[in-house]
Amino acid sequence: KLAGGEGKNPLYKDVDIWGYVVRTGYEQPAYSAIFETGYASGDDNVSDEKFTGRPLHSDYNVGLLLYEEVLSRVSAAAFQGDASSLASKGGVYNSRYIYPHVKFRPMDNMEIIAAYLLAWPDKIDGAVIQCGEGDDKEICSNFDAKDSTLGWEIDLGIKYTFHEHIKVSLEAAWAKTSDRVPLEAAGLNPDGKFFTLQARAAFEF
């Protein structure tokens, strides 16, 4: 193993990164019911000789708030400058999650979506995920967190297609993060309650 010294690379790290997404469900023309679970391995010490954490790709969107906004900003605040590549950028980060969602299609050109997201931390790092009682004393300097989850989120959305090519959507989400997430470090609402309302329009060729 290369671990520094003459003729050796001092930046060498062993890599052990894991991630997955699994979906199962039932689909009919008028509705779909889907259960999704996923995982992105974390790293409790990014300065040691083993690199174990990497978020899922940021283009794979799970929910609207918990990963996309909150953990994205908290991880960006924790990893700045040369370390910014370690931030999540909105992808699933250092956690496992469940994401059941249903889709109703009352008309051929309309879809109504409802979803629930719940996430648990993988590796406690003391920076993006706060430490609690029983966590690694070598990593943690304090043990303030009480909750076992990162938080939950509820999503609602409606999508409509005009004239086969014009697509519009209106989506809303409510989220509550736990004391595992250091919100104040990123300048976010310290009570952990978040809401978003998003509208989009696109022309599909």
CSV table of C-alpha atoms in Angstrom, one decimal:
chain,number,residue,atom,x,y,z
A,1,LYS,CA,0.0,0.0,0.0
A,2,LEU,CA,1.4,3.4,-0.9
A,3,ALA,CA,1.3,5.6,2.2
A,4,GLY,CA,3.9,8.2,1.7
A,5,GLY,CA,7.7,8.3,2.1
A,6,GLU,CA,10.4,8.3,-0.6
A,7,GLY,CA,9.2,7.1,-3.9
A,8,LYS,CA,5.6,6.7,-2.7
A,9,ASN,CA,2.5,8.8,-3.4
A,10,PRO,CA,1.4,10.6,-0.2
A,11,LEU,CA,-2.0,11.2,-1.7
A,12,TYR,CA,-2.8,7.6,-2.3
A,13,LYS,CA,-6.1,6.3,-0.8
A,14,ASP,CA,-7.8,2.9,-0.9
A,15,VAL,CA,-11.3,3.3,-2.3
A,16,ASP,CA,-14.4,1.5,-1.1
A,17,ILE,CA,-17.5,3.3,-2.4
A,18,TRP,CA,-21.0,1.9,-2.8
A,19,GLY,CA,-24.3,3.1,-4.0
A,20,TYR,CA,-27.5,1.8,-5.4
A,21,VAL,CA,-31.2,2.5,-6.3
A,22,VAL,CA,-33.9,-0.2,-6.3
A,23,ARG,CA,-37.4,0.3,-7.5
A,24,THR,CA,-40.4,-2.0,-7.5
A,25,GLY,CA,-44.1,-1.2,-8.2
A,26,TYR,CA,-47.3,-1.7,-10.0
A,27,GLU,CA,-48.5,0.3,-13.0
A,28,GLN,CA,-51.8,0.7,-14.8
A,29,PRO,CA,-52.9,3.3,-17.4
A,30,ALA,CA,-54.7,5.3,-14.7
A,31,TYR,CA,-52.2,5.0,-11.9
A,32,SER,CA,-48.8,3.8,-10.7
A,33,ALA,CA,-47.6,2.8,-7.2
A,34,ILE,CA,-43.8,2.7,-6.8
A,35,PHE,CA,-41.5,1.9,-3.8
A,36,GLU,CA,-38.0,3.1,-4.1
A,37,THR,CA,-35.0,2.7,-1.8
A,38,GLY,CA,-31.4,3.8,-2.3
A,39,TYR,CA,-28.0,4.2,-0.7
A,40,ALA,CA,-24.9,6.3,-1.0
A,41,SER,CA,-22.0,5.3,1.2
A,42,GLY,CA,-20.5,7.9,3.5
A,43,ASP,CA,-17.0,8.7,4.8
A,44,ASP,CA,-16.6,9.4,8.5
A,45,ASN,CA,-13.0,10.6,8.0
A,46,VAL,CA,-12.1,12.1,4.7
A,47,SER,CA,-8.5,12.7,5.8
A,48,ASP,CA,-7.5,9.1,6.5
A,49,GLU,CA,-6.1,6.5,4.0
A,50,LYS,CA,-9.5,5.1,2.9
A,51,PHE,CA,-12.0,7.0,0.7
A,52,THR,CA,-15.5,5.5,1.3
A,53,GLY,CA,-18.0,8.3,0.5
A,54,ARG,CA,-19.5,9.6,-2.7
A,55,PRO,CA,-23.0,11.0,-3.4
A,56,LEU,CA,-25.2,9.6,-6.1
A,57,HIS,CA,-25.1,11.7,-9.3
A,58,SER,CA,-26.8,15.0,-8.8
A,59,ASP,CA,-28.9,14.5,-11.9
A,60,TYR,CA,-30.7,11.7,-10.2
A,61,ASN,CA,-33.3,13.7,-8.2
A,62,VAL,CA,-34.9,12.2,-5.1
A,63,GLY,CA,-37.4,14.6,-3.7
A,64,LEU,CA,-37.3,18.4,-3.9
A,65,LEU,CA,-35.9,19.6,-0.6
A,66,LEU,CA,-34.0,17.2,1.7
A,67,TYR,CA,-31.3,16.2,-0.7
A,68,GLU,CA,-31.7,18.9,-3.5
A,69,GLU,CA,-31.5,21.9,-1.2
A,70,VAL,CA,-30.8,21.2,2.5
A,71,LEU,CA,-28.0,18.6,2.4
A,72,SER,CA,-26.6,20.3,-0.7
A,73,ARG,CA,-26.1,23.6,1.1
A,74,VAL,CA,-25.0,22.0,4.4
A,75,SER,CA,-22.3,19.8,2.6
A,76,ALA,CA,-21.2,22.9,0.5
A,77,ALA,CA,-20.7,24.8,3.8
A,78,ALA,CA,-18.7,22.0,5.3
A,79,PHE,CA,-16.5,21.4,2.2
A,80,GLN,CA,-15.2,24.6,0.7
A,81,GLY,CA,-12.3,25.5,-1.5
A,82,ASP,CA,-10.2,22.6,-2.7
A,83,ALA,CA,-12.5,20.2,-0.8
A,84,SER,CA,-15.7,21.4,-2.6
A,85,SER,CA,-15.8,18.2,-4.8
A,86,LEU,CA,-16.8,16.3,-1.6
A,87,ALA,CA,-20.1,18.2,-1.4
A,88,SER,CA,-23.3,16.5,-2.5
A,89,LYS,CA,-24.4,19.1,-5.2
A,90,GLY,CA,-27.9,17.8,-4.6
A,91,GLY,CA,-27.4,14.1,-5.0
A,92,VAL,CA,-28.2,11.4,-2.4
A,93,TYR,CA,-25.5,11.9,0.2
A,94,ASN,CA,-24.1,9.6,3.0
A,95,SER,CA,-27.4,7.9,3.7
A,96,ARG,CA,-30.0,5.3,2.8
A,97,TYR,CA,-33.6,6.3,2.1
A,98,ILE,CA,-37.0,5.1,1.2
A,99,TYR,CA,-39.1,7.0,-1.3
A,100,PRO,CA,-42.6,5.5,-1.9
A,101,HIS,CA,-44.7,7.5,-4.5
A,102,VAL,CA,-47.9,7.2,-6.4
A,103,LYS,CA,-49.0,8.7,-9.7
A,104,PHE,CA,-52.6,9.2,-10.8
A,105,ARG,CA,-53.5,9.9,-14.4
A,106,PRO,CA,-57.1,11.2,-14.5
A,107,MET,CA,-56.6,12.2,-18.2
A,108,ASP,CA,-54.1,11.2,-20.9
A,109,ASN,CA,-52.4,14.6,-20.6
A,110,MET,CA,-52.4,15.0,-16.8
A,111,GLU,CA,-50.5,13.3,-14.0
A,112,ILE,CA,-50.8,13.9,-10.3
A,113,ILE,CA,-47.9,12.8,-8.0
A,114,ALA,CA,-47.6,12.3,-4.3
A,115,ALA,CA,-44.4,11.0,-2.5
A,116,TYR,CA,-42.9,10.5,0.9
A,117,LEU,CA,-39.1,10.6,1.6
A,118,LEU,CA,-37.4,9.3,4.7
A,119,ALA,CA,-33.6,9.1,5.1
A,120,TRP,CA,-31.1,7.7,7.6
A,121,PRO,CA,-27.4,8.6,7.9
A,122,ASP,CA,-24.8,6.1,6.9
A,123,LYS,CA,-21.5,7.3,8.4
A,124,ILE,CA,-21.4,10.0,11.1
A,125,ASP,CA,-18.8,12.5,10.1
A,126,GLY,CA,-19.4,15.3,12.7
A,127,ALA,CA,-19.5,17.9,9.9
A,128,VAL,CA,-22.5,17.3,7.6
A,129,ILE,CA,-24.1,14.7,9.9
A,130,GLN,CA,-24.0,15.5,13.6
A,131,CYS,CA,-22.9,13.1,16.3
A,132,GLY,CA,-25.2,11.5,18.9
A,133,GLU,CA,-24.8,9.4,22.0
A,134,GLY,CA,-23.0,6.2,21.1
A,135,ASP,CA,-21.2,7.5,17.9
A,136,ASP,CA,-17.5,7.2,17.4
A,137,LYS,CA,-15.6,9.3,20.0
A,138,GLU,CA,-12.6,9.6,17.7
A,139,ILE,CA,-14.6,11.4,15.1
A,140,CYS,CA,-17.0,13.4,17.2
A,141,SER,CA,-16.2,16.4,19.5
A,142,ASN,CA,-19.8,16.7,20.8
A,143,PHE,CA,-22.8,14.4,20.9
A,144,ASP,CA,-25.8,16.7,20.6
A,145,ALA,CA,-28.0,14.8,18.1
A,146,LYS,CA,-30.9,12.7,19.4
A,147,ASP,CA,-32.7,11.6,16.3
A,148,SER,CA,-31.8,8.5,14.3
A,149,THR,CA,-33.0,9.9,10.9
A,150,LEU,CA,-31.8,12.8,8.8
A,151,GLY,CA,-35.4,13.9,8.3
A,152,TRP,CA,-38.5,13.4,6.1
A,153,GLU,CA,-40.2,15.1,3.2
A,154,ILE,CA,-43.7,15.1,1.5
A,155,ASP,CA,-44.0,16.0,-2.2
A,156,LEU,CA,-47.0,16.8,-4.2
A,157,GLY,CA,-47.1,17.7,-7.9
A,158,ILE,CA,-49.3,18.1,-11.0
A,159,LYS,CA,-48.0,17.8,-14.6
A,160,TYR,CA,-50.0,18.8,-17.6
A,161,THR,CA,-49.3,18.6,-21.4
A,162,PHE,CA,-50.8,21.0,-23.9
A,163,HIS,CA,-51.0,20.2,-27.6
A,164,GLU,CA,-48.7,17.2,-27.1
A,165,HIS,CA,-45.5,19.4,-26.8
A,166,ILE,CA,-46.0,22.0,-24.2
A,167,LYS,CA,-45.4,20.6,-20.7
A,168,VAL,CA,-46.1,22.5,-17.5
A,169,SER,CA,-45.7,21.4,-13.9
A,170,LEU,CA,-46.5,22.7,-10.4
A,171,GLU,CA,-44.7,21.0,-7.5
A,172,ALA,CA,-44.7,21.6,-3.7
A,173,ALA,CA,-42.7,20.0,-0.9
A,174,TRP,CA,-42.7,20.1,2.9
A,175,ALA,CA,-39.6,18.9,4.8
A,176,LYS,CA,-38.5,18.5,8.4
A,177,THR,CA,-34.9,17.8,9.1
A,178,SER,CA,-33.6,16.3,12.3
A,179,ASP,CA,-30.9,17.5,14.7
A,180,ARG,CA,-28.5,15.3,12.8
A,181,VAL,CA,-28.2,18.1,10.2
A,182,PRO,CA,-26.2,21.3,11.3
A,183,LEU,CA,-28.5,23.8,9.6
A,184,GLU,CA,-27.0,27.0,11.2
A,185,ALA,CA,-23.6,26.3,9.8
A,186,ALA,CA,-25.1,26.8,6.3
A,187,GLY,CA,-27.3,29.7,7.3
A,188,LEU,CA,-30.5,27.7,7.1
A,189,ASN,CA,-33.7,27.8,9.2
A,190,PRO,CA,-32.5,26.3,12.6
A,191,ASP,CA,-36.0,24.8,13.4
A,192,GLY,CA,-35.5,22.4,10.4
A,193,LYS,CA,-38.9,23.2,8.7
A,194,PHE,CA,-38.8,23.9,5.0
A,195,PHE,CA,-41.3,24.5,2.2
A,196,THR,CA,-40.9,25.0,-1.6
A,197,LEU,CA,-43.3,25.7,-4.5
A,198,GLN,CA,-41.9,25.3,-7.9
A,199,ALA,CA,-43.3,25.9,-11.4
A,200,ARG,CA,-41.8,24.8,-14.7
A,201,ALA,CA,-42.7,25.1,-18.4
A,202,ALA,CA,-41.0,23.4,-21.4
A,203,PHE,CA,-41.6,22.8,-25.1
A,204,GLU,CA,-40.7,19.2,-26.1
A,205,PHE,CA,-39.7,18.7,-29.7
